[in-house]
mmCIF file of C-alpha atoms and ligand atoms in Angstrom:
data_model
loop_
_atom_site.group_PDB
_atom_site.id
_atom_site.type_symbol
_atom_site.label_atom_id
_atom_site.label_comp_id
_atom_site.label_asym_id
_atom_site.label_seq_id
_atom_site.Cartn_x
_atom_site.Cartn_y
_atom_site.Cartn_z
ATOM 1 C CA MET U 1 0.002 -0.047 -0.005
ATOM 2 C CA GLY U 2 1.275 3.437 -0.603
ATOM 3 C CA THR U 3 1.531 6.470 1.508
ATOM 4 C CA GLY U 4 -0.640 9.028 -0.450
ATOM 5 C CA PHE U 5 -3.754 10.733 0.594
ATOM 6 C CA TYR U 6 -5.908 8.112 -1.418
ATOM 7 C CA ALA U 7 -4.049 5.123 -0.008
ATOM 8 C CA GLN U 8 -4.079 6.474 3.552
ATOM 9 C CA ASN U 9 -7.602 8.097 3.769
ATOM 10 C CA LEU U 10 -10.074 6.838 0.845
ATOM 11 C CA PHE U 11 -8.753 3.331 0.166
ATOM 12 C CA PRO U 12 -9.676 2.154 3.821
ATOM 13 C CA LEU U 13 -13.191 3.359 3.038
ATOM 14 C CA VAL U 14 -13.280 1.521 -0.241
ATOM 15 C CA ALA U 15 -11.599 -1.669 1.363
ATOM 16 C CA ARG U 16 -14.456 -1.719 3.774
ATOM 17 C CA SER U 17 -17.191 -2.189 0.915
ATOM 18 C CA ASP U 18 -17.684 -5.325 -1.222
ATOM 19 C CA ALA U 19 -14.889 -5.338 -3.804
ATOM 20 C CA GLU U 20 -17.219 -5.312 -6.820
ATOM 21 C CA ALA U 21 -19.748 -2.895 -5.304
ATOM 22 C CA ALA U 22 -16.889 -0.454 -4.717
ATOM 23 C CA HIS U 23 -15.879 -0.879 -8.430
ATOM 24 C CA HIS U 24 -19.340 -0.173 -9.687
ATOM 25 C CA ALA U 25 -19.747 2.826 -7.360
ATOM 26 C CA VAL U 26 -16.307 4.261 -8.636
ATOM 27 C CA LEU U 27 -17.267 3.965 -12.339
ATOM 28 C CA ALA U 28 -20.604 5.231 -11.523
ATOM 29 C CA VAL U 29 -19.060 8.508 -10.114
ATOM 30 C CA LEU U 30 -16.665 8.585 -13.135
ATOM 31 C CA HIS U 31 -19.420 8.292 -15.526
ATOM 32 C CA ALA U 32 -21.628 11.097 -13.813
ATOM 33 C CA PHE U 33 -18.475 13.309 -14.034
ATOM 34 C CA ALA U 34 -17.812 12.509 -17.772
ATOM 35 C CA PRO U 35 -18.943 16.215 -18.961
ATOM 36 C CA LEU U 36 -16.775 17.696 -16.245
ATOM 37 C CA ALA U 37 -13.935 15.494 -17.379
ATOM 38 C CA ARG U 38 -14.433 16.429 -21.093
ATOM 39 C CA THR U 39 -14.277 20.003 -20.137
ATOM 40 C CA LEU U 40 -11.288 19.797 -18.013
ATOM 41 C CA THR U 41 -9.067 17.560 -20.318
ATOM 42 C CA PRO U 42 -8.003 20.195 -22.661
ATOM 43 C CA LEU U 43 -7.401 22.746 -19.911
ATOM 44 C CA VAL U 44 -5.179 20.398 -17.490
ATOM 45 C CA PRO U 45 -1.788 19.667 -18.438
ATOM 46 C CA ARG U 46 -1.047 16.127 -19.021
ATOM 47 C CA PRO U 47 2.137 14.051 -18.929
ATOM 48 C CA VAL U 48 3.969 13.968 -22.272
ATOM 49 C CA LEU U 49 6.321 11.360 -23.362
ATOM 50 C CA PRO U 50 5.426 10.526 -26.878
ATOM 51 C CA VAL U 51 5.894 7.020 -28.121
ATOM 52 C CA ARG U 52 4.957 5.566 -31.613
ATOM 53 C CA ALA U 53 3.877 1.896 -31.862
ATOM 54 C CA PHE U 54 1.875 0.030 -34.459
ATOM 55 C CA GLY U 55 1.362 3.146 -36.445
ATOM 56 C CA LEU U 56 -0.113 5.097 -33.614
ATOM 57 C CA GLU U 57 1.060 7.978 -31.667
ATOM 58 C CA PHE U 58 0.908 7.634 -27.967
ATOM 59 C CA PRO U 59 1.131 10.906 -26.122
ATOM 60 C CA PHE U 60 2.378 8.925 -22.922
ATOM 61 C CA PRO U 61 3.428 5.251 -22.658
ATOM 62 C CA ILE U 62 1.364 4.329 -19.625
ATOM 63 C CA GLY U 63 -2.179 3.166 -20.402
ATOM 64 C CA LEU U 64 -5.241 1.513 -18.580
ATOM 65 C CA ALA U 65 -5.332 -2.196 -18.866
ATOM 66 C CA ALA U 66 -8.373 -3.881 -19.875
ATOM 67 C CA GLY U 67 -10.961 -4.938 -17.487
ATOM 68 C CA LEU U 68 -11.449 -1.814 -15.395
ATOM 69 C CA ASP U 69 -13.595 -0.004 -18.012
ATOM 70 C CA LYS U 70 -15.092 -3.256 -19.505
ATOM 71 C CA HIS U 71 -18.122 -1.408 -21.080
ATOM 72 C CA ALA U 72 -16.707 2.039 -22.144
ATOM 73 C CA GLN U 73 -18.435 3.865 -19.213
ATOM 74 C CA ALA U 74 -15.585 6.217 -18.362
ATOM 75 C CA LEU U 75 -13.653 6.981 -21.420
ATOM 76 C CA GLU U 76 -13.620 10.790 -20.759
ATOM 77 C CA THR U 77 -11.743 10.149 -17.280
ATOM 78 C CA TRP U 78 -8.748 8.272 -18.495
ATOM 79 C CA PRO U 79 -6.741 11.185 -20.319
ATOM 80 C CA LEU U 80 -7.575 13.282 -17.296
ATOM 81 C CA LEU U 81 -5.910 10.893 -14.800
ATOM 82 C CA GLY U 82 -2.711 11.179 -17.002
ATOM 83 C CA PHE U 83 -3.207 7.842 -19.076
ATOM 84 C CA GLY U 84 -1.462 8.044 -22.511
ATOM 85 C CA PHE U 85 -4.008 5.237 -23.741
ATOM 86 C CA ALA U 86 -6.968 3.317 -22.403
ATOM 87 C CA GLU U 87 -7.949 -0.266 -23.388
ATOM 88 C CA ILE U 88 -11.642 -0.998 -22.766
ATOM 89 C CA GLY U 89 -13.157 -4.448 -22.599
ATOM 90 C CA THR U 90 -13.092 -7.394 -22.684
ATOM 91 C CA VAL U 91 -16.217 -7.168 -24.995
ATOM 92 C CA THR U 92 -18.016 -10.177 -25.999
ATOM 93 C CA PRO U 93 -20.342 -10.330 -29.219
ATOM 94 C CA ARG U 94 -23.508 -10.962 -27.268
ATOM 95 C CA PRO U 95 -24.174 -9.663 -23.735
ATOM 96 C CA GLN U 96 -23.500 -12.052 -21.035
ATOM 97 C CA PRO U 97 -23.579 -11.961 -16.943
ATOM 98 C CA GLY U 98 -20.273 -13.533 -16.278
ATOM 99 C CA ASN U 99 -19.752 -15.744 -13.296
ATOM 100 C CA ALA U 100 -21.582 -15.836 -10.126
ATOM 101 C CA ARG U 101 -20.722 -13.156 -7.287
ATOM 102 C CA PRO U 102 -18.637 -12.993 -5.273
ATOM 103 C CA ARG U 103 -16.054 -13.028 -8.043
ATOM 104 C CA LEU U 104 -13.595 -10.175 -7.144
ATOM 105 C CA PHE U 105 -11.371 -10.357 -3.985
ATOM 106 C CA ARG U 106 -8.587 -7.762 -2.868
ATOM 107 C CA ALA U 107 -5.772 -8.562 -0.770
ATOM 108 C CA PRO U 108 -4.555 -4.959 0.066
ATOM 109 C CA GLU U 109 -1.564 -6.122 2.324
ATOM 110 C CA LEU U 110 -0.174 -7.810 -0.833
ATOM 111 C CA GLY U 111 -1.300 -5.236 -3.423
ATOM 112 C CA ALA U 112 -3.040 -8.138 -5.069
ATOM 113 C CA ILE U 113 -6.409 -8.925 -6.682
ATOM 114 C CA VAL U 114 -7.785 -12.378 -7.491
ATOM 115 C CA ASN U 115 -10.831 -12.189 -10.052
ATOM 116 C CA ARG U 116 -12.946 -14.725 -11.601
ATOM 117 C CA MET U 117 -15.299 -12.079 -13.536
ATOM 118 C CA GLY U 118 -15.828 -14.494 -16.605
ATOM 119 C CA PHE U 119 -16.229 -11.877 -19.345
ATOM 120 C CA ASN U 120 -19.321 -9.995 -17.681
ATOM 121 C CA SER U 121 -20.092 -7.911 -20.818
ATOM 122 C CA ASP U 122 -22.692 -5.462 -22.178
ATOM 123 C CA GLY U 123 -22.132 -7.129 -25.600
ATOM 124 C CA ALA U 124 -20.650 -5.536 -28.560
ATOM 125 C CA THR U 125 -23.703 -3.606 -29.895
ATOM 126 C CA ALA U 126 -24.237 -1.668 -26.484
ATOM 127 C CA VAL U 127 -20.616 -0.842 -26.120
ATOM 128 C CA ALA U 128 -20.212 0.139 -29.828
ATOM 129 C CA GLY U 129 -22.686 2.845 -29.165
ATOM 130 C CA ARG U 130 -20.603 4.398 -26.539
ATOM 131 C CA LEU U 131 -17.358 4.697 -28.629
ATOM 132 C CA PRO U 132 -16.552 7.846 -30.318
ATOM 133 C CA PRO U 133 -15.099 7.238 -33.758
ATOM 134 C CA ARG U 134 -11.611 6.178 -34.166
ATOM 135 C CA ALA U 135 -8.982 8.932 -33.546
ATOM 136 C CA THR U 136 -11.142 11.412 -32.152
ATOM 137 C CA SER U 137 -10.419 10.785 -28.314
ATOM 138 C CA PRO U 138 -7.403 12.747 -26.783
ATOM 139 C CA ILE U 139 -5.534 9.264 -26.297
ATOM 140 C CA PRO U 140 -5.597 6.172 -28.457
ATOM 141 C CA ILE U 141 -8.602 3.870 -27.309
ATOM 142 C CA GLY U 142 -7.867 -0.011 -27.506
ATOM 143 C CA VAL U 143 -10.937 -2.321 -27.646
ATOM 144 C CA ASN U 144 -10.260 -5.757 -26.172
ATOM 145 C CA VAL U 145 -12.639 -8.615 -27.518
ATOM 146 C CA GLY U 146 -13.508 -12.090 -26.369
ATOM 147 C CA LYS U 147 -15.772 -14.897 -27.245
ATOM 148 C CA ASN U 148 -18.962 -15.780 -25.489
ATOM 149 C CA LYS U 149 -18.843 -18.357 -22.926
ATOM 150 C CA ASP U 150 -21.315 -20.744 -24.775
ATOM 151 C CA THR U 151 -19.334 -20.397 -28.019
ATOM 152 C CA PRO U 152 -17.178 -23.666 -28.432
ATOM 153 C CA ASN U 153 -13.635 -23.081 -29.382
ATOM 154 C CA GLU U 154 -14.317 -24.308 -32.920
ATOM 155 C CA ALA U 155 -16.398 -21.526 -33.480
ATOM 156 C CA ALA U 156 -14.287 -19.049 -31.479
ATOM 157 C CA ALA U 157 -13.143 -17.154 -34.651
ATOM 158 C CA GLN U 158 -16.742 -16.243 -35.544
ATOM 159 C CA ASP U 159 -17.043 -14.562 -32.145
ATOM 160 C CA TYR U 160 -14.108 -12.507 -32.428
ATOM 161 C CA VAL U 161 -14.851 -11.530 -35.892
ATOM 162 C CA ALA U 162 -18.403 -10.480 -34.956
ATOM 163 C CA ALA U 163 -17.029 -8.227 -31.940
ATOM 164 C CA ILE U 164 -14.466 -6.762 -34.165
ATOM 165 C CA GLU U 165 -16.889 -5.872 -36.845
ATOM 166 C CA ALA U 166 -19.231 -4.164 -34.407
ATOM 167 C CA LEU U 167 -16.431 -2.262 -32.506
ATOM 168 C CA ARG U 168 -13.756 -1.366 -35.130
ATOM 169 C CA HIS U 169 -15.201 1.917 -35.918
ATOM 170 C CA GLY U 170 -14.149 3.165 -32.457
ATOM 171 C CA ALA U 171 -10.982 1.194 -31.889
ATOM 172 C CA ASP U 172 -7.425 2.932 -32.567
ATOM 173 C CA TYR U 173 -6.169 -0.464 -31.809
ATOM 174 C CA LEU U 174 -7.882 -4.079 -31.087
ATOM 175 C CA VAL U 175 -6.865 -6.787 -28.752
ATOM 176 C CA VAL U 176 -7.726 -10.597 -29.055
ATOM 177 C CA ASN U 177 -8.049 -11.895 -25.672
ATOM 178 C CA VAL U 178 -7.295 -15.467 -25.563
ATOM 179 C CA SER U 179 -5.633 -15.418 -22.033
ATOM 180 C CA SER U 180 -8.485 -14.916 -19.544
ATOM 181 C CA PRO U 181 -8.143 -17.805 -16.910
ATOM 182 C CA ASN U 182 -12.151 -17.298 -16.276
ATOM 183 C CA THR U 183 -13.832 -18.525 -19.470
ATOM 184 C CA PRO U 184 -13.525 -22.417 -19.517
ATOM 185 C CA ASP U 185 -11.053 -23.540 -22.083
ATOM 186 C CA LEU U 186 -10.196 -20.105 -23.250
ATOM 187 C CA ARG U 187 -6.497 -20.518 -23.044
ATOM 188 C CA ALA U 188 -6.538 -23.417 -25.293
ATOM 189 C CA LEU U 189 -6.932 -20.886 -28.115
ATOM 190 C CA GLN U 190 -3.317 -20.068 -27.452
ATOM 191 C CA SER U 191 -2.135 -23.346 -28.966
ATOM 192 C CA PRO U 192 -0.436 -22.284 -32.272
ATOM 193 C CA ASP U 193 -3.001 -23.848 -34.538
ATOM 194 C CA PHE U 194 -6.048 -22.361 -32.972
ATOM 195 C CA LEU U 195 -4.409 -19.009 -32.443
ATOM 196 C CA HIS U 196 -3.093 -18.792 -36.196
ATOM 197 C CA GLY U 197 -6.874 -19.317 -37.386
ATOM 198 C CA VAL U 198 -8.293 -16.954 -34.892
ATOM 199 C CA VAL U 199 -5.829 -14.221 -35.362
ATOM 200 C CA GLN U 200 -5.894 -14.312 -39.137
ATOM 201 C CA ALA U 201 -9.838 -14.121 -39.266
ATOM 202 C CA SER U 202 -9.533 -11.170 -36.749
ATOM 203 C CA VAL U 203 -6.912 -9.374 -38.791
ATOM 204 C CA GLN U 204 -9.058 -9.551 -41.641
ATOM 205 C CA ALA U 205 -12.186 -8.274 -39.763
ATOM 206 C CA ALA U 206 -10.006 -5.496 -38.312
ATOM 207 C CA ALA U 207 -9.827 -4.027 -41.971
ATOM 208 C CA GLY U 208 -6.508 -2.099 -41.058
ATOM 209 C CA VAL U 209 -6.993 -1.239 -37.402
ATOM 210 C CA PRO U 210 -3.932 -2.769 -35.685
ATOM 211 C CA LEU U 211 -4.778 -5.931 -33.895
ATOM 212 C CA LEU U 212 -2.689 -7.161 -30.884
ATOM 213 C CA VAL U 213 -2.868 -10.490 -28.942
ATOM 214 C CA LYS U 214 -3.100 -10.684 -25.308
ATOM 215 C CA VAL U 215 -1.284 -13.715 -23.770
ATOM 216 C CA ALA U 216 -1.111 -15.534 -20.434
ATOM 217 C CA PRO U 217 1.882 -15.763 -18.092
ATOM 218 C CA ASP U 218 1.256 -19.421 -17.635
ATOM 219 C CA PHE U 219 3.071 -21.259 -20.269
ATOM 220 C CA GLY U 220 5.468 -24.306 -20.379
ATOM 221 C CA PRO U 221 8.842 -24.075 -21.912
ATOM 222 C CA GLY U 222 8.720 -23.089 -25.589
ATOM 223 C CA GLU U 223 4.814 -22.974 -25.629
ATOM 224 C CA LEU U 224 4.633 -18.948 -25.050
ATOM 225 C CA GLU U 225 7.345 -18.601 -27.948
ATOM 226 C CA GLU U 226 5.219 -20.883 -30.418
ATOM 227 C CA ALA U 227 2.085 -18.904 -29.524
ATOM 228 C CA VAL U 228 3.537 -15.388 -30.145
ATOM 229 C CA ILE U 229 5.353 -16.467 -33.214
ATOM 230 C CA ALA U 230 2.199 -18.018 -34.588
ATOM 231 C CA ALA U 231 0.119 -14.660 -33.641
ATOM 232 C CA VAL U 232 2.766 -12.524 -35.573
ATOM 233 C CA GLU U 233 2.950 -14.807 -38.515
ATOM 234 C CA ALA U 234 -1.042 -14.500 -38.887
ATOM 235 C CA GLY U 235 -0.527 -10.745 -38.872
ATOM 236 C CA ALA U 236 -0.758 -9.624 -35.151
ATOM 237 C CA ALA U 237 0.650 -6.028 -34.857
ATOM 238 C CA GLY U 238 1.757 -6.435 -31.127
ATOM 239 C CA ILE U 239 1.558 -8.566 -27.984
ATOM 240 C CA VAL U 240 0.114 -7.749 -24.791
ATOM 241 C CA ALA U 241 1.904 -9.532 -22.100
ATOM 242 C CA SER U 242 0.569 -10.564 -19.696
ATOM 243 C CA ASN U 243 -3.051 -11.463 -18.347
ATOM 244 C CA THR U 244 -3.518 -12.582 -14.740
ATOM 245 C CA THR U 245 -1.892 -15.674 -13.513
ATOM 246 C CA LEU U 246 -3.303 -18.918 -12.102
ATOM 247 C CA SER U 247 -0.254 -19.422 -10.124
ATOM 248 C CA ARG U 248 0.092 -18.225 -6.488
ATOM 249 C CA PRO U 249 2.929 -17.166 -4.268
ATOM 250 C CA ASP U 250 3.573 -19.199 -1.351
ATOM 251 C CA HIS U 251 1.645 -17.059 1.304
ATOM 252 C CA PRO U 252 -1.269 -17.911 3.669
ATOM 253 C CA HIS U 253 -3.503 -14.812 2.727
ATOM 254 C CA PRO U 254 -7.062 -16.366 2.156
ATOM 255 C CA VAL U 255 -7.672 -14.221 -0.793
ATOM 256 C CA LEU U 256 -4.915 -16.405 -2.623
ATOM 257 C CA ARG U 257 -6.998 -19.435 -2.096
ATOM 258 C CA GLU U 258 -9.810 -18.169 -4.325
ATOM 259 C CA SER U 259 -9.997 -19.503 -7.723
ATOM 260 C CA GLY U 260 -9.354 -17.100 -10.695
ATOM 261 C CA GLY U 261 -6.565 -14.941 -11.938
ATOM 262 C CA LEU U 262 -4.109 -13.057 -9.885
ATOM 263 C CA SER U 263 -2.940 -9.624 -10.537
ATOM 264 C CA GLY U 264 -0.976 -6.893 -8.888
ATOM 265 C CA ALA U 265 2.241 -6.917 -7.053
ATOM 266 C CA PRO U 266 2.814 -10.776 -6.838
ATOM 267 C CA LEU U 267 2.416 -10.931 -10.653
ATOM 268 C CA HIS U 268 5.047 -8.379 -11.463
ATOM 269 C CA ALA U 269 8.239 -10.556 -11.662
ATOM 270 C CA LEU U 270 6.209 -13.140 -13.660
ATOM 271 C CA ALA U 271 5.157 -10.495 -16.082
ATOM 272 C CA VAL U 272 8.769 -9.253 -16.484
ATOM 273 C CA LYS U 273 9.895 -12.738 -17.268
ATOM 274 C CA THR U 274 6.778 -13.242 -19.758
ATOM 275 C CA VAL U 275 7.831 -9.936 -21.532
ATOM 276 C CA ARG U 276 11.394 -11.020 -21.949
ATOM 277 C CA ARG U 277 10.457 -14.260 -23.371
ATOM 278 C CA VAL U 278 8.096 -12.711 -25.861
ATOM 279 C CA TYR U 279 10.915 -10.099 -26.908
ATOM 280 C CA ALA U 280 13.219 -13.125 -27.197
ATOM 281 C CA ALA U 281 10.877 -14.679 -29.453
ATOM 282 C CA VAL U 282 9.607 -11.891 -31.729
ATOM 283 C CA GLY U 283 12.428 -9.202 -31.208
ATOM 284 C CA ASP U 284 11.446 -6.033 -32.790
ATOM 285 C CA ARG U 285 9.086 -7.608 -35.367
ATOM 286 C CA VAL U 286 6.099 -6.045 -33.238
ATOM 287 C CA PRO U 287 5.990 -4.008 -30.341
ATOM 288 C CA ILE U 288 5.014 -5.616 -26.843
ATOM 289 C CA VAL U 289 2.593 -3.891 -24.314
ATOM 290 C CA GLY U 290 3.899 -4.950 -20.893
ATOM 291 C CA VAL U 291 1.400 -5.259 -18.023
ATOM 292 C CA GLY U 292 1.562 -7.001 -14.626
ATOM 293 C CA GLY U 293 2.014 -5.445 -11.090
ATOM 294 C CA VAL U 294 3.312 -2.089 -12.040
ATOM 295 C CA ARG U 295 3.068 0.224 -9.028
ATOM 296 C CA SER U 296 5.843 2.745 -9.640
ATOM 297 C CA ALA U 297 7.811 4.225 -12.485
ATOM 298 C CA GLU U 298 10.686 1.832 -11.635
ATOM 299 C CA ASP U 299 8.271 -1.111 -12.284
ATOM 300 C CA ALA U 300 7.372 0.306 -15.624
ATOM 301 C CA LEU U 301 10.967 0.803 -16.667
ATOM 302 C CA ARG U 302 11.743 -2.731 -15.648
ATOM 303 C CA LEU U 303 9.082 -4.056 -18.203
ATOM 304 C CA VAL U 304 10.493 -1.578 -20.706
ATOM 305 C CA ARG U 305 14.003 -3.021 -20.106
ATOM 306 C CA ALA U 306 12.614 -6.512 -20.622
ATOM 307 C CA GLY U 307 11.200 -5.447 -24.179
ATOM 308 C CA ALA U 308 8.089 -3.588 -23.622
ATOM 309 C CA THR U 309 7.313 -0.336 -25.748
ATOM 310 C CA LEU U 310 4.056 0.466 -23.781
ATOM 311 C CA VAL U 311 3.020 -0.228 -20.312
ATOM 312 C CA GLN U 312 -0.332 -0.773 -18.689
ATOM 313 C CA VAL U 313 -1.778 -0.693 -15.152
ATOM 314 C CA TYR U 314 -4.699 -1.911 -13.346
ATOM 315 C CA SER U 315 -4.482 -3.506 -9.808
ATOM 316 C CA ALA U 316 -2.070 -0.565 -8.543
ATOM 317 C CA LEU U 317 -4.800 1.981 -9.446
ATOM 318 C CA VAL U 318 -7.248 0.292 -6.866
ATOM 319 C CA PHE U 319 -4.774 0.481 -4.087
ATOM 320 C CA GLU U 320 -2.851 3.819 -4.942
ATOM 321 C CA GLY U 321 -5.798 5.647 -6.320
ATOM 322 C CA PRO U 322 -6.456 8.084 -9.236
ATOM 323 C CA GLY U 323 -2.867 9.994 -8.728
ATOM 324 C CA LEU U 324 -1.017 6.946 -9.549
ATOM 325 C CA VAL U 325 -0.126 7.895 -13.266
ATOM 326 C CA ARG U 326 0.741 11.574 -12.560
ATOM 327 C CA SER U 327 2.893 10.481 -9.672
ATOM 328 C CA MET U 328 4.712 7.846 -11.974
ATOM 329 C CA ALA U 329 4.927 10.473 -14.648
ATOM 330 C CA HIS U 330 6.692 12.888 -12.222
ATOM 331 C CA ASP U 331 9.156 10.263 -11.274
ATOM 332 C CA LEU U 332 9.834 9.433 -14.900
ATOM 333 C CA GLN U 333 10.845 13.128 -15.611
ATOM 334 C CA GLY U 334 14.386 13.020 -16.663
ATOM 335 C CA ALA U 335 14.467 9.136 -16.020
ATOM 336 C CA GLN U 336 15.939 6.643 -18.100
ATOM 337 C CA TRP U 337 12.654 6.102 -19.891
ATOM 338 C CA THR U 338 12.718 9.648 -21.576
ATOM 339 C CA ARG U 339 16.149 8.863 -22.879
ATOM 340 C CA GLU U 340 15.526 5.074 -23.809
ATOM 341 C CA ILE U 341 12.016 5.457 -25.268
ATOM 342 C CA GLY U 342 11.717 9.081 -25.923
ATOM 343 C CA ALA U 343 14.933 8.785 -27.949
ATOM 344 C CA ASN U 344 13.703 5.749 -29.915
ATOM 345 C CA ALA U 345 10.237 7.313 -30.482
ATOM 346 C CA SER U 346 11.282 9.363 -33.252
ATOM 347 C CA SER U 347 12.510 6.379 -35.305
ATOM 348 C CA GLY U 348 9.249 4.515 -35.589
ATOM 349 C CA ASN U 349 8.464 1.523 -33.750
ATOM 350 C CA SER U 350 9.929 2.504 -30.604
ATOM 351 C CA ARG U 351 11.285 0.402 -27.563
ATOM 352 C CA ALA U 352 13.971 0.660 -24.919
ATOM 353 C CA SER U 353 17.581 0.417 -26.422
ATOM 354 C CA VAL U 354 18.881 -1.288 -23.387
HETATM 355 C C1 FMN K 401 -10.910 -7.479 -11.781
HETATM 356 C C2 FMN K 401 -10.064 -7.623 -13.106
HETATM 357 C C3 FMN K 401 -10.759 -7.729 -14.330
HETATM 358 C C4 FMN K 401 -10.020 -8.179 -15.409
HETATM 359 N N1 FMN K 401 -10.682 -8.026 -16.724
HETATM 360 C C5 FMN K 401 -9.954 -8.198 -17.713
HETATM 361 C C6 FMN K 401 -10.614 -8.366 -18.899
HETATM 362 O O1 FMN K 401 -11.834 -8.265 -19.094
HETATM 363 N N2 FMN K 401 -9.812 -8.428 -20.098
HETATM 364 C C7 FMN K 401 -8.384 -8.455 -19.965
HETATM 365 O O2 FMN K 401 -7.593 -8.845 -21.039
HETATM 366 N N3 FMN K 401 -7.789 -8.456 -18.906
HETATM 367 C C8 FMN K 401 -8.469 -8.172 -17.739
HETATM 368 N N4 FMN K 401 -7.805 -8.149 -16.557
HETATM 369 C C9 FMN K 401 -6.268 -8.243 -16.482
HETATM 370 C C10 FMN K 401 -5.561 -6.900 -16.609
HETATM 371 O O3 FMN K 401 -5.709 -6.246 -17.959
HETATM 372 C C11 FMN K 401 -3.883 -7.109 -16.577
HETATM 373 O O4 FMN K 401 -3.587 -7.951 -17.473
HETATM 374 C C12 FMN K 401 -3.766 -7.658 -15.162
HETATM 375 O O5 FMN K 401 -4.590 -7.271 -14.170
HETATM 376 C C13 FMN K 401 -2.416 -7.364 -14.951
HETATM 377 O O6 FMN K 401 -2.032 -6.124 -14.474
HETATM 378 P P1 FMN K 401 -2.071 -5.368 -12.937
HETATM 379 O O7 FMN K 401 -1.204 -6.291 -12.307
HETATM 380 O O8 FMN K 401 -1.470 -4.087 -13.188
HETATM 381 O O9 FMN K 401 -3.346 -5.447 -12.484
HETATM 382 C C14 FMN K 401 -8.516 -7.987 -15.425
HETATM 383 C C15 FMN K 401 -8.028 -7.665 -14.161
HETATM 384 C C16 FMN K 401 -8.626 -7.499 -13.037
HETATM 385 C C17 FMN K 401 -7.866 -7.308 -11.727
#
């Protein structure tokens, strides 16, 4: 837990309420303040550290990870908090409720979250109606898509295509999520044969919008490498690494006994390792978006040194509060990232040169 005003004074209030109720309350407040956020965004200085990746200009390389704004309810807020991009979703083609509650658990002492949400989604049509046209937001908007629970893997490609066709008009980039641990058998889509087919069909449906693939951190030796190579060969423009883990640290905290995906601080080392493996497999062929347990500028730089061009945050935002990205930006001023990534940014697909 951090030492800031939010962590000391507001998080204890949030922590006392049910995790999912708090999540919905925060999003409802952000939604209510959308008009204010829209007015303030052009007036309030935002962190700047331009990075170019998959043909897009990112004003700042730290973004919001998928899963917090699943249904595009608070798009106006994310630039105001300092994010350089925001990924909404996962969105499924048809609406679905997700798993039974409780399905979201916090362990503040560990800076960790376990979730088994199971792609609760308003569905592609409803979310599509909330998206402004591509390239009109102050920051790039990524749209992360998944398949419905009742769609068998053999028909999965059709679900990804349907979601992409409904949502691409509002997506600066798209992400095919084949790595949530909470939809039965979804991760089997990461086997090279399945993945090649799903990505090829999705790239075609994306009609020129860059399409990334989000992978899990729980692969055996060689499997991750085969998966990301298959994705890139099928036309993926980037890899997001990584999703939550099914593994658990050796710790008695009761939340760690809940089934589902673990995120936050205990995921960080594994996420760094996963990014390093992806980079070793695909090199500079496509950029990597690093995500997992980032709480500080130093954590973000660790992912960059492992091979990431962009970095995303979710869990730390819950524990540290809305000032997190600006505080990271402050710590990055004059830090290595400015030299490493900023310097490379002008030369196209940028990443750290360390
Ligand atoms: C409650 C919760 C819901 C999530 N939902 C999604 C999702 O719908 N799609 C997705 O690709 N990732 C989802 N994620 C994973 C995050 O995008 C991210 O990959 C992971 O949490 C690691 O980052 P972090 O440690 O900064 O949270 C979710 C994470 C959490 C905590």
